[in-house]
């Protein structure tokens, strides 16, 4: 999980570095790079590419691609660390969708944890006038759509191989990003080709190690470590892009992460 979060943080930093490219073109290159690797894996292992739950796989792919586009768009308006923290509100939306779609129940104390997380956002925006409203709308939308992704994956369950699920996501991301990038395409120059190509590789490494982590350890042990991505990304933002965070922004981030971690610990204790 340490390698996974570091890989995703590096990918976030690379996307921020390539901010002059359109979000659609970045999604295209990020998706295409991973798609090549997932296709090679599936063909080598002789795993059926189309999978079983095809309508759900397509839904997951579309939702994932849209969420990724919105996330990359938000990086034009928000510090990279702030965007990553707020995207982690997706489990809150996932829980709400699970109540509607999967008929799951949320305990009153969990709503309290979610309220703490959302209060963190209010602290960040309410006391930090430099925080872009457009950026907030984009990242909230990304988190909301990501909530649909989580619920869809739960619905798919173990009926499809994890790489098949990722492959659908990357195929749709490549198609959607490529089509939308046509009107604002910028041909990479020099080492930009290498950096753009590395997006998919780094993203694949992050997803691979995350999957391995969940396979060899219990969810309640692994899930909280996912938030190391926030720390790594904030450090990358501070030292690479010289981004600064007000005391209110940091307090808001802590509140968001605390609310989400408390929910994870509560659910893991309840299961055990």
PDB file of C-alpha atoms in Angstrom:
ATOM      1  CA  UNK A   1       0.000   0.000   0.000  1.00  0.00           C
ATOM      2  CA  UNK A   2       2.961   2.290   0.605  1.00  0.00           C
ATOM      3  CA  UNK A   3       4.195   1.748  -2.963  1.00  0.00           C
ATOM      4  CA  UNK A   4       0.631   2.151  -4.275  1.00  0.00           C
ATOM      5  CA  UNK A   5      -0.013   5.492  -2.565  1.00  0.00           C
ATOM      6  CA  UNK A   6       3.417   6.780  -3.578  1.00  0.00           C
ATOM      7  CA  UNK A   7       2.748   5.822  -7.211  1.00  0.00           C
ATOM      8  CA  UNK A   8      -0.635   7.589  -7.230  1.00  0.00           C
ATOM      9  CA  UNK A   9       0.910  10.663  -5.578  1.00  0.00           C
ATOM     10  CA  UNK A  10       3.615  10.792  -8.249  1.00  0.00           C
ATOM     11  CA  UNK A  11       0.921  10.490 -10.934  1.00  0.00           C
ATOM     12  CA  UNK A  12      -0.974  13.403  -9.335  1.00  0.00           C
ATOM     13  CA  UNK A  13       2.225  15.448  -9.408  1.00  0.00           C
ATOM     14  CA  UNK A  14       2.898  14.605 -13.060  1.00  0.00           C
ATOM     15  CA  UNK A  15      -0.643  15.637 -14.024  1.00  0.00           C
ATOM     16  CA  UNK A  16      -0.178  18.937 -12.202  1.00  0.00           C
ATOM     17  CA  UNK A  17       3.152  19.412 -14.015  1.00  0.00           C
ATOM     18  CA  UNK A  18       1.425  18.816 -17.363  1.00  0.00           C
ATOM     19  CA  UNK A  19      -1.326  21.324 -16.595  1.00  0.00           C
ATOM     20  CA  UNK A  20      -0.802  23.088 -19.952  1.00  0.00           C
ATOM     21  CA  UNK A  21      -2.315  20.061 -21.659  1.00  0.00           C
ATOM     22  CA  UNK A  22      -6.103  19.704 -21.640  1.00  0.00           C
ATOM     23  CA  UNK A  23      -7.592  17.417 -18.991  1.00  0.00           C
ATOM     24  CA  UNK A  24      -9.050  15.295 -21.807  1.00  0.00           C
ATOM     25  CA  UNK A  25      -5.647  14.708 -23.406  1.00  0.00           C
ATOM     26  CA  UNK A  26      -4.172  13.809 -20.009  1.00  0.00           C
ATOM     27  CA  UNK A  27      -6.968  11.295 -19.425  1.00  0.00           C
ATOM     28  CA  UNK A  28      -6.307   9.862 -22.901  1.00  0.00           C
ATOM     29  CA  UNK A  29      -2.599   9.278 -22.262  1.00  0.00           C
ATOM     30  CA  UNK A  30      -3.139   8.092 -18.677  1.00  0.00           C
ATOM     31  CA  UNK A  31      -5.796   5.588 -19.811  1.00  0.00           C
ATOM     32  CA  UNK A  32      -3.987   4.419 -22.951  1.00  0.00           C
ATOM     33  CA  UNK A  33      -0.776   3.644 -21.062  1.00  0.00           C
ATOM     34  CA  UNK A  34      -2.584   1.460 -18.534  1.00  0.00           C
ATOM     35  CA  UNK A  35      -4.850  -0.075 -21.200  1.00  0.00           C
ATOM     36  CA  UNK A  36      -1.839  -1.474 -23.065  1.00  0.00           C
ATOM     37  CA  UNK A  37      -0.588  -3.139 -19.874  1.00  0.00           C
ATOM     38  CA  UNK A  38      -3.982  -4.528 -18.840  1.00  0.00           C
ATOM     39  CA  UNK A  39      -4.629  -5.923 -22.344  1.00  0.00           C
ATOM     40  CA  UNK A  40      -1.235  -7.667 -22.346  1.00  0.00           C
ATOM     41  CA  UNK A  41      -1.987  -9.122 -18.902  1.00  0.00           C
ATOM     42  CA  UNK A  42      -5.444 -10.412 -19.889  1.00  0.00           C
ATOM     43  CA  UNK A  43      -4.204 -11.924 -23.153  1.00  0.00           C
ATOM     44  CA  UNK A  44      -1.214 -13.557 -21.440  1.00  0.00           C
ATOM     45  CA  UNK A  45      -3.393 -15.031 -18.687  1.00  0.00           C
ATOM     46  CA  UNK A  46      -6.100 -15.929 -21.229  1.00  0.00           C
ATOM     47  CA  UNK A  47      -8.751 -14.138 -19.190  1.00  0.00           C
ATOM     48  CA  UNK A  48     -11.930 -13.247 -21.185  1.00  0.00           C
ATOM     49  CA  UNK A  49     -11.631  -9.531 -21.936  1.00  0.00           C
ATOM     50  CA  UNK A  50     -15.374  -8.801 -22.155  1.00  0.00           C
ATOM     51  CA  UNK A  51     -16.084 -10.199 -18.686  1.00  0.00           C
ATOM     52  CA  UNK A  52     -19.446 -11.295 -17.296  1.00  0.00           C
ATOM     53  CA  UNK A  53     -21.319  -8.285 -15.883  1.00  0.00           C
ATOM     54  CA  UNK A  54     -20.903  -6.219 -19.035  1.00  0.00           C
ATOM     55  CA  UNK A  55     -23.517  -3.533 -18.391  1.00  0.00           C
ATOM     56  CA  UNK A  56     -22.083  -2.915 -14.917  1.00  0.00           C
ATOM     57  CA  UNK A  57     -18.537  -2.959 -16.305  1.00  0.00           C
ATOM     58  CA  UNK A  58     -19.483  -0.288 -18.860  1.00  0.00           C
ATOM     59  CA  UNK A  59     -21.183   1.772 -16.134  1.00  0.00           C
ATOM     60  CA  UNK A  60     -18.066   1.527 -13.966  1.00  0.00           C
ATOM     61  CA  UNK A  61     -15.885   2.506 -16.935  1.00  0.00           C
ATOM     62  CA  UNK A  62     -17.952   5.559 -17.868  1.00  0.00           C
ATOM     63  CA  UNK A  63     -18.249   6.748 -14.271  1.00  0.00           C
ATOM     64  CA  UNK A  64     -14.525   6.225 -13.675  1.00  0.00           C
ATOM     65  CA  UNK A  65     -13.559   8.122 -16.825  1.00  0.00           C
ATOM     66  CA  UNK A  66     -15.893  11.046 -16.023  1.00  0.00           C
ATOM     67  CA  UNK A  67     -14.589  11.222 -12.442  1.00  0.00           C
ATOM     68  CA  UNK A  68     -10.989  11.209 -13.687  1.00  0.00           C
ATOM     69  CA  UNK A  69     -11.709  14.008 -16.190  1.00  0.00           C
ATOM     70  CA  UNK A  70     -13.328  16.137 -13.480  1.00  0.00           C
ATOM     71  CA  UNK A  71     -10.382  15.478 -11.142  1.00  0.00           C
ATOM     72  CA  UNK A  72      -7.827  16.517 -13.763  1.00  0.00           C
ATOM     73  CA  UNK A  73      -9.906  19.623 -14.588  1.00  0.00           C
ATOM     74  CA  UNK A  74      -9.962  20.618 -10.903  1.00  0.00           C
ATOM     75  CA  UNK A  75      -6.146  20.633 -10.759  1.00  0.00           C
ATOM     76  CA  UNK A  76      -6.183  23.788 -12.902  1.00  0.00           C
ATOM     77  CA  UNK A  77      -7.946  25.606 -10.058  1.00  0.00           C
ATOM     78  CA  UNK A  78      -6.888  23.876  -6.815  1.00  0.00           C
ATOM     79  CA  UNK A  79      -3.616  22.935  -5.117  1.00  0.00           C
ATOM     80  CA  UNK A  80      -2.959  19.270  -5.887  1.00  0.00           C
ATOM     81  CA  UNK A  81      -3.058  18.288  -2.198  1.00  0.00           C
ATOM     82  CA  UNK A  82      -6.420  19.981  -1.658  1.00  0.00           C
ATOM     83  CA  UNK A  83      -7.918  18.280  -4.728  1.00  0.00           C
ATOM     84  CA  UNK A  84      -6.786  14.835  -3.575  1.00  0.00           C
ATOM     85  CA  UNK A  85      -8.168  15.349  -0.061  1.00  0.00           C
ATOM     86  CA  UNK A  86     -11.574  16.464  -1.330  1.00  0.00           C
ATOM     87  CA  UNK A  87     -11.762  13.627  -3.852  1.00  0.00           C
ATOM     88  CA  UNK A  88     -11.574  11.289  -0.872  1.00  0.00           C
ATOM     89  CA  UNK A  89     -15.100  12.371   0.023  1.00  0.00           C
ATOM     90  CA  UNK A  90     -16.181   9.747  -2.517  1.00  0.00           C
ATOM     91  CA  UNK A  91     -16.765   7.054   0.187  1.00  0.00           C
ATOM     92  CA  UNK A  92     -19.415   9.354   1.705  1.00  0.00           C
ATOM     93  CA  UNK A  93     -21.283   9.533  -1.598  1.00  0.00           C
ATOM     94  CA  UNK A  94     -20.713   5.804  -2.082  1.00  0.00           C
ATOM     95  CA  UNK A  95     -22.384   5.119   1.273  1.00  0.00           C
ATOM     96  CA  UNK A  96     -25.393   7.224   0.276  1.00  0.00           C
ATOM     97  CA  UNK A  97     -25.677   5.464  -3.093  1.00  0.00           C
ATOM     98  CA  UNK A  98     -25.335   2.089  -1.335  1.00  0.00           C
ATOM     99  CA  UNK A  99     -28.364   2.948   0.808  1.00  0.00           C
ATOM    100  CA  UNK A 100     -30.399   3.710  -2.311  1.00  0.00           C
ATOM    101  CA  UNK A 101     -29.080   1.020  -4.651  1.00  0.00           C
ATOM    102  CA  UNK A 102     -27.855  -1.826  -2.420  1.00  0.00           C
ATOM    103  CA  UNK A 103     -30.276  -1.219   0.475  1.00  0.00           C
ATOM    104  CA  UNK A 104     -27.391  -0.987   2.941  1.00  0.00           C
ATOM    105  CA  UNK A 105     -27.808   0.745   6.303  1.00  0.00           C
ATOM    106  CA  UNK A 106     -25.806   3.627   7.713  1.00  0.00           C
ATOM    107  CA  UNK A 107     -25.631   3.966  11.495  1.00  0.00           C
ATOM    108  CA  UNK A 108     -26.289   7.391  13.098  1.00  0.00           C
ATOM    109  CA  UNK A 109     -22.677   7.600  14.299  1.00  0.00           C
ATOM    110  CA  UNK A 110     -21.495   7.164  10.695  1.00  0.00           C
ATOM    111  CA  UNK A 111     -23.555  10.188   9.662  1.00  0.00           C
ATOM    112  CA  UNK A 112     -21.702  12.063  12.426  1.00  0.00           C
ATOM    113  CA  UNK A 113     -18.373  11.036  10.902  1.00  0.00           C
ATOM    114  CA  UNK A 114     -19.573  12.156   7.452  1.00  0.00           C
ATOM    115  CA  UNK A 115     -20.695  15.490   8.944  1.00  0.00           C
ATOM    116  CA  UNK A 116     -17.189  15.963  10.376  1.00  0.00           C
ATOM    117  CA  UNK A 117     -15.710  15.364   6.917  1.00  0.00           C
ATOM    118  CA  UNK A 118     -18.055  17.836   5.217  1.00  0.00           C
ATOM    119  CA  UNK A 119     -17.450  20.366   7.999  1.00  0.00           C
ATOM    120  CA  UNK A 120     -13.788  20.177   7.066  1.00  0.00           C
ATOM    121  CA  UNK A 121     -14.680  21.317   3.556  1.00  0.00           C
ATOM    122  CA  UNK A 122     -16.671  24.238   4.961  1.00  0.00           C
ATOM    123  CA  UNK A 123     -13.689  25.230   7.117  1.00  0.00           C
ATOM    124  CA  UNK A 124     -11.384  25.074   4.095  1.00  0.00           C
ATOM    125  CA  UNK A 125     -13.633  27.224   1.905  1.00  0.00           C
ATOM    126  CA  UNK A 126     -15.119  29.454   4.590  1.00  0.00           C
ATOM    127  CA  UNK A 127     -11.762  30.644   5.926  1.00  0.00           C
ATOM    128  CA  UNK A 128      -9.680  30.429   2.753  1.00  0.00           C
ATOM    129  CA  UNK A 129     -10.813  33.015   0.205  1.00  0.00           C
ATOM    130  CA  UNK A 130      -8.188  31.829  -2.282  1.00  0.00           C
ATOM    131  CA  UNK A 131      -9.888  28.445  -2.691  1.00  0.00           C
ATOM    132  CA  UNK A 132     -11.548  28.388  -6.124  1.00  0.00           C
ATOM    133  CA  UNK A 133     -15.304  27.804  -6.189  1.00  0.00           C
ATOM    134  CA  UNK A 134     -15.041  26.353  -9.692  1.00  0.00           C
ATOM    135  CA  UNK A 135     -12.358  23.969  -8.469  1.00  0.00           C
ATOM    136  CA  UNK A 136     -14.552  22.911  -5.535  1.00  0.00           C
ATOM    137  CA  UNK A 137     -17.529  22.214  -7.804  1.00  0.00           C
ATOM    138  CA  UNK A 138     -15.331  20.123 -10.121  1.00  0.00           C
ATOM    139  CA  UNK A 139     -13.732  18.071  -7.356  1.00  0.00           C
ATOM    140  CA  UNK A 140     -17.060  17.548  -5.541  1.00  0.00           C
ATOM    141  CA  UNK A 141     -18.524  16.302  -8.814  1.00  0.00           C
ATOM    142  CA  UNK A 142     -15.531  13.993  -9.262  1.00  0.00           C
ATOM    143  CA  UNK A 143     -16.006  12.571  -5.754  1.00  0.00           C
ATOM    144  CA  UNK A 144     -19.737  12.120  -6.301  1.00  0.00           C
ATOM    145  CA  UNK A 145     -19.248  10.198  -9.548  1.00  0.00           C
ATOM    146  CA  UNK A 146     -16.491   8.159  -7.903  1.00  0.00           C
ATOM    147  CA  UNK A 147     -19.091   7.124  -5.336  1.00  0.00           C
ATOM    148  CA  UNK A 148     -21.014   5.529  -8.216  1.00  0.00           C
ATOM    149  CA  UNK A 149     -17.822   3.683  -9.174  1.00  0.00           C
ATOM    150  CA  UNK A 150     -17.473   2.147  -5.705  1.00  0.00           C
ATOM    151  CA  UNK A 151     -21.085   0.996  -5.578  1.00  0.00           C
ATOM    152  CA  UNK A 152     -20.865  -0.451  -9.106  1.00  0.00           C
ATOM    153  CA  UNK A 153     -17.730  -2.413  -8.203  1.00  0.00           C
ATOM    154  CA  UNK A 154     -19.541  -3.756  -5.118  1.00  0.00           C
ATOM    155  CA  UNK A 155     -22.401  -4.805  -7.380  1.00  0.00           C
ATOM    156  CA  UNK A 156     -19.965  -6.606  -9.713  1.00  0.00           C
ATOM    157  CA  UNK A 157     -18.383  -8.349  -6.727  1.00  0.00           C
ATOM    158  CA  UNK A 158     -16.097 -11.277  -7.541  1.00  0.00           C
ATOM    159  CA  UNK A 159     -17.936 -12.150 -10.751  1.00  0.00           C
ATOM    160  CA  UNK A 160     -15.248 -10.428 -12.830  1.00  0.00           C
ATOM    161  CA  UNK A 161     -11.450 -10.324 -12.543  1.00  0.00           C
ATOM    162  CA  UNK A 162     -10.107  -7.020 -11.094  1.00  0.00           C
ATOM    163  CA  UNK A 163      -7.981  -6.435 -14.207  1.00  0.00           C
ATOM    164  CA  UNK A 164     -11.079  -6.873 -16.408  1.00  0.00           C
ATOM    165  CA  UNK A 165     -12.755  -4.100 -14.388  1.00  0.00           C
ATOM    166  CA  UNK A 166      -9.703  -1.850 -14.751  1.00  0.00           C
ATOM    167  CA  UNK A 167      -9.479  -2.707 -18.469  1.00  0.00           C
ATOM    168  CA  UNK A 168     -13.025  -1.466 -19.103  1.00  0.00           C
ATOM    169  CA  UNK A 169     -12.211   1.735 -17.198  1.00  0.00           C
ATOM    170  CA  UNK A 170      -9.062   2.342 -19.237  1.00  0.00           C
ATOM    171  CA  UNK A 171     -10.687   1.461 -22.589  1.00  0.00           C
ATOM    172  CA  UNK A 172     -13.561   3.881 -22.019  1.00  0.00           C
ATOM    173  CA  UNK A 173     -11.177   6.500 -20.610  1.00  0.00           C
ATOM    174  CA  UNK A 174      -8.996   6.229 -23.734  1.00  0.00           C
ATOM    175  CA  UNK A 175     -12.015   6.554 -26.042  1.00  0.00           C
ATOM    176  CA  UNK A 176     -13.741   9.364 -24.121  1.00  0.00           C
ATOM    177  CA  UNK A 177     -10.549  11.310 -23.435  1.00  0.00           C
ATOM    178  CA  UNK A 178      -9.365  10.920 -27.030  1.00  0.00           C
ATOM    179  CA  UNK A 179     -12.619  12.124 -28.585  1.00  0.00           C
ATOM    180  CA  UNK A 180     -12.958  15.116 -26.231  1.00  0.00           C
ATOM    181  CA  UNK A 181      -9.294  16.057 -26.735  1.00  0.00           C
ATOM    182  CA  UNK A 182      -9.630  16.432 -30.523  1.00  0.00           C
ATOM    183  CA  UNK A 183     -10.752  20.072 -30.371  1.00  0.00           C
ATOM    184  CA  UNK A 184      -7.919  21.109 -28.064  1.00  0.00           C
ATOM    185  CA  UNK A 185      -5.172  18.657 -28.951  1.00  0.00           C
ATOM    186  CA  UNK A 186      -1.599  19.720 -28.276  1.00  0.00           C
ATOM    187  CA  UNK A 187       1.144  17.553 -29.750  1.00  0.00           C
ATOM    188  CA  UNK A 188       3.747  16.738 -27.047  1.00  0.00           C
ATOM    189  CA  UNK A 189       7.304  17.929 -27.591  1.00  0.00           C
ATOM    190  CA  UNK A 190      10.576  16.326 -26.514  1.00  0.00           C
ATOM    191  CA  UNK A 191      10.474  14.687 -23.074  1.00  0.00           C
ATOM    192  CA  UNK A 192       6.751  15.472 -22.768  1.00  0.00           C
ATOM    193  CA  UNK A 193       6.163  12.218 -24.669  1.00  0.00           C
ATOM    194  CA  UNK A 194       8.009  10.302 -21.960  1.00  0.00           C
ATOM    195  CA  UNK A 195       6.170  12.024 -19.106  1.00  0.00           C
ATOM    196  CA  UNK A 196       2.751  11.554 -20.710  1.00  0.00           C
ATOM    197  CA  UNK A 197       3.502   7.900 -21.437  1.00  0.00           C
ATOM    198  CA  UNK A 198       4.600   7.360 -17.842  1.00  0.00           C
ATOM    199  CA  UNK A 199       1.161   8.417 -16.515  1.00  0.00           C
ATOM    200  CA  UNK A 200      -0.377   5.091 -17.499  1.00  0.00           C
ATOM    201  CA  UNK A 201       2.562   3.072 -16.191  1.00  0.00           C
ATOM    202  CA  UNK A 202       2.614   4.812 -12.804  1.00  0.00           C
ATOM    203  CA  UNK A 203      -1.174   4.557 -12.560  1.00  0.00           C
ATOM    204  CA  UNK A 204      -1.035   0.833 -13.336  1.00  0.00           C
ATOM    205  CA  UNK A 205       1.658   0.276 -10.692  1.00  0.00           C
ATOM    206  CA  UNK A 206      -0.509   2.093  -8.149  1.00  0.00           C
ATOM    207  CA  UNK A 207      -3.571  -0.012  -8.962  1.00  0.00           C
ATOM    208  CA  UNK A 208      -1.568  -3.270  -9.051  1.00  0.00           C
ATOM    209  CA  UNK A 209       0.044  -2.772  -5.635  1.00  0.00           C
ATOM    210  CA  UNK A 210      -3.248  -1.590  -4.135  1.00  0.00           C
ATOM    211  CA  UNK A 211      -4.950  -4.768  -5.373  1.00  0.00           C
ATOM    212  CA  UNK A 212      -2.088  -6.896  -3.982  1.00  0.00           C
ATOM    213  CA  UNK A 213      -2.343  -5.121  -0.618  1.00  0.00           C
ATOM    214  CA  UNK A 214      -6.060  -5.874  -0.312  1.00  0.00           C
ATOM    215  CA  UNK A 215      -5.399  -9.495  -1.312  1.00  0.00           C
ATOM    216  CA  UNK A 216      -2.783 -10.237   1.360  1.00  0.00           C
ATOM    217  CA  UNK A 217      -4.174  -8.219   4.299  1.00  0.00           C
ATOM    218  CA  UNK A 218      -7.581  -7.437   5.764  1.00  0.00           C
ATOM    219  CA  UNK A 219      -9.446  -4.364   4.535  1.00  0.00           C
ATOM    220  CA  UNK A 220      -9.408  -2.677   7.958  1.00  0.00           C
ATOM    221  CA  UNK A 221      -5.595  -2.952   7.980  1.00  0.00           C
ATOM    222  CA  UNK A 222      -5.063  -1.710   4.443  1.00  0.00           C
ATOM    223  CA  UNK A 223      -7.816   0.870   3.797  1.00  0.00           C
ATOM    224  CA  UNK A 224      -6.563   3.537   6.274  1.00  0.00           C
ATOM    225  CA  UNK A 225      -3.132   3.425   4.623  1.00  0.00           C
ATOM    226  CA  UNK A 226      -4.718   4.692   1.397  1.00  0.00           C
ATOM    227  CA  UNK A 227      -4.705   8.150   2.983  1.00  0.00           C
ATOM    228  CA  UNK A 228      -0.912   8.191   2.815  1.00  0.00           C
ATOM    229  CA  UNK A 229      -1.535   9.378  -0.754  1.00  0.00           C
ATOM    230  CA  UNK A 230      -2.754  12.668   0.714  1.00  0.00           C
ATOM    231  CA  UNK A 231       0.459  13.170   2.692  1.00  0.00           C
ATOM    232  CA  UNK A 232       2.687  12.276  -0.256  1.00  0.00           C
ATOM    233  CA  UNK A 233       0.688  14.522  -2.616  1.00  0.00           C
ATOM    234  CA  UNK A 234       0.707  17.496  -0.242  1.00  0.00           C
ATOM    235  CA  UNK A 235       4.497  17.131   0.098  1.00  0.00           C
ATOM    236  CA  UNK A 236       4.872  16.967  -3.690  1.00  0.00           C
ATOM    237  CA  UNK A 237       2.700  20.073  -4.017  1.00  0.00           C
ATOM    238  CA  UNK A 238       4.731  21.957  -1.397  1.00  0.00           C
ATOM    239  CA  UNK A 239       8.238  21.028  -2.557  1.00  0.00           C
ATOM    240  CA  UNK A 240       7.725  20.626  -6.327  1.00  0.00           C
ATOM    241  CA  UNK A 241       5.138  23.316  -7.083  1.00  0.00           C
ATOM    242  CA  UNK A 242       5.821  25.555  -4.062  1.00  0.00           C
ATOM    243  CA  UNK A 243       2.135  25.393  -3.084  1.00  0.00           C
ATOM    244  CA  UNK A 244       1.252  26.904   0.274  1.00  0.00           C
ATOM    245  CA  UNK A 245      -1.585  25.868   2.578  1.00  0.00           C
ATOM    246  CA  UNK A 246      -3.199  28.134   5.156  1.00  0.00           C
ATOM    247  CA  UNK A 247      -3.759  26.901   8.702  1.00  0.00           C
ATOM    248  CA  UNK A 248      -7.482  26.687   7.885  1.00  0.00           C
ATOM    249  CA  UNK A 249      -6.804  24.573   4.813  1.00  0.00           C
ATOM    250  CA  UNK A 250      -4.681  22.178   6.868  1.00  0.00           C
ATOM    251  CA  UNK A 251      -7.305  22.053   9.644  1.00  0.00           C
ATOM    252  CA  UNK A 252     -10.016  21.342   7.059  1.00  0.00           C
ATOM    253  CA  UNK A 253      -7.928  18.555   5.513  1.00  0.00           C
ATOM    254  CA  UNK A 254      -7.403  16.971   8.928  1.00  0.00           C
ATOM    255  CA  UNK A 255     -11.149  17.111   9.621  1.00  0.00           C
ATOM    256  CA  UNK A 256     -11.998  15.496   6.274  1.00  0.00           C
ATOM    257  CA  UNK A 257      -9.478  12.672   6.739  1.00  0.00           C
ATOM    258  CA  UNK A 258     -10.421  12.194  10.410  1.00  0.00           C
ATOM    259  CA  UNK A 259     -14.112  11.816   9.556  1.00  0.00           C
ATOM    260  CA  UNK A 260     -13.389   9.252   6.837  1.00  0.00           C
ATOM    261  CA  UNK A 261     -10.884   7.298   8.938  1.00  0.00           C
ATOM    262  CA  UNK A 262     -13.285   7.150  11.897  1.00  0.00           C
ATOM    263  CA  UNK A 263     -15.884   5.648   9.562  1.00  0.00           C
ATOM    264  CA  UNK A 264     -13.380   3.018   8.359  1.00  0.00           C
ATOM    265  CA  UNK A 265     -12.384   2.094  11.926  1.00  0.00           C
ATOM    266  CA  UNK A 266     -16.035   1.910  12.998  1.00  0.00           C
ATOM    267  CA  UNK A 267     -16.956  -0.407  10.123  1.00  0.00           C
ATOM    268  CA  UNK A 268     -13.909  -2.627  10.681  1.00  0.00           C
ATOM    269  CA  UNK A 269     -14.681  -2.948  14.419  1.00  0.00           C
ATOM    270  CA  UNK A 270     -18.296  -3.757  13.622  1.00  0.00           C
ATOM    271  CA  UNK A 271     -17.256  -6.502  11.170  1.00  0.00           C
ATOM    272  CA  UNK A 272     -14.732  -8.023  13.571  1.00  0.00           C
TER     273      UNK A 272
END
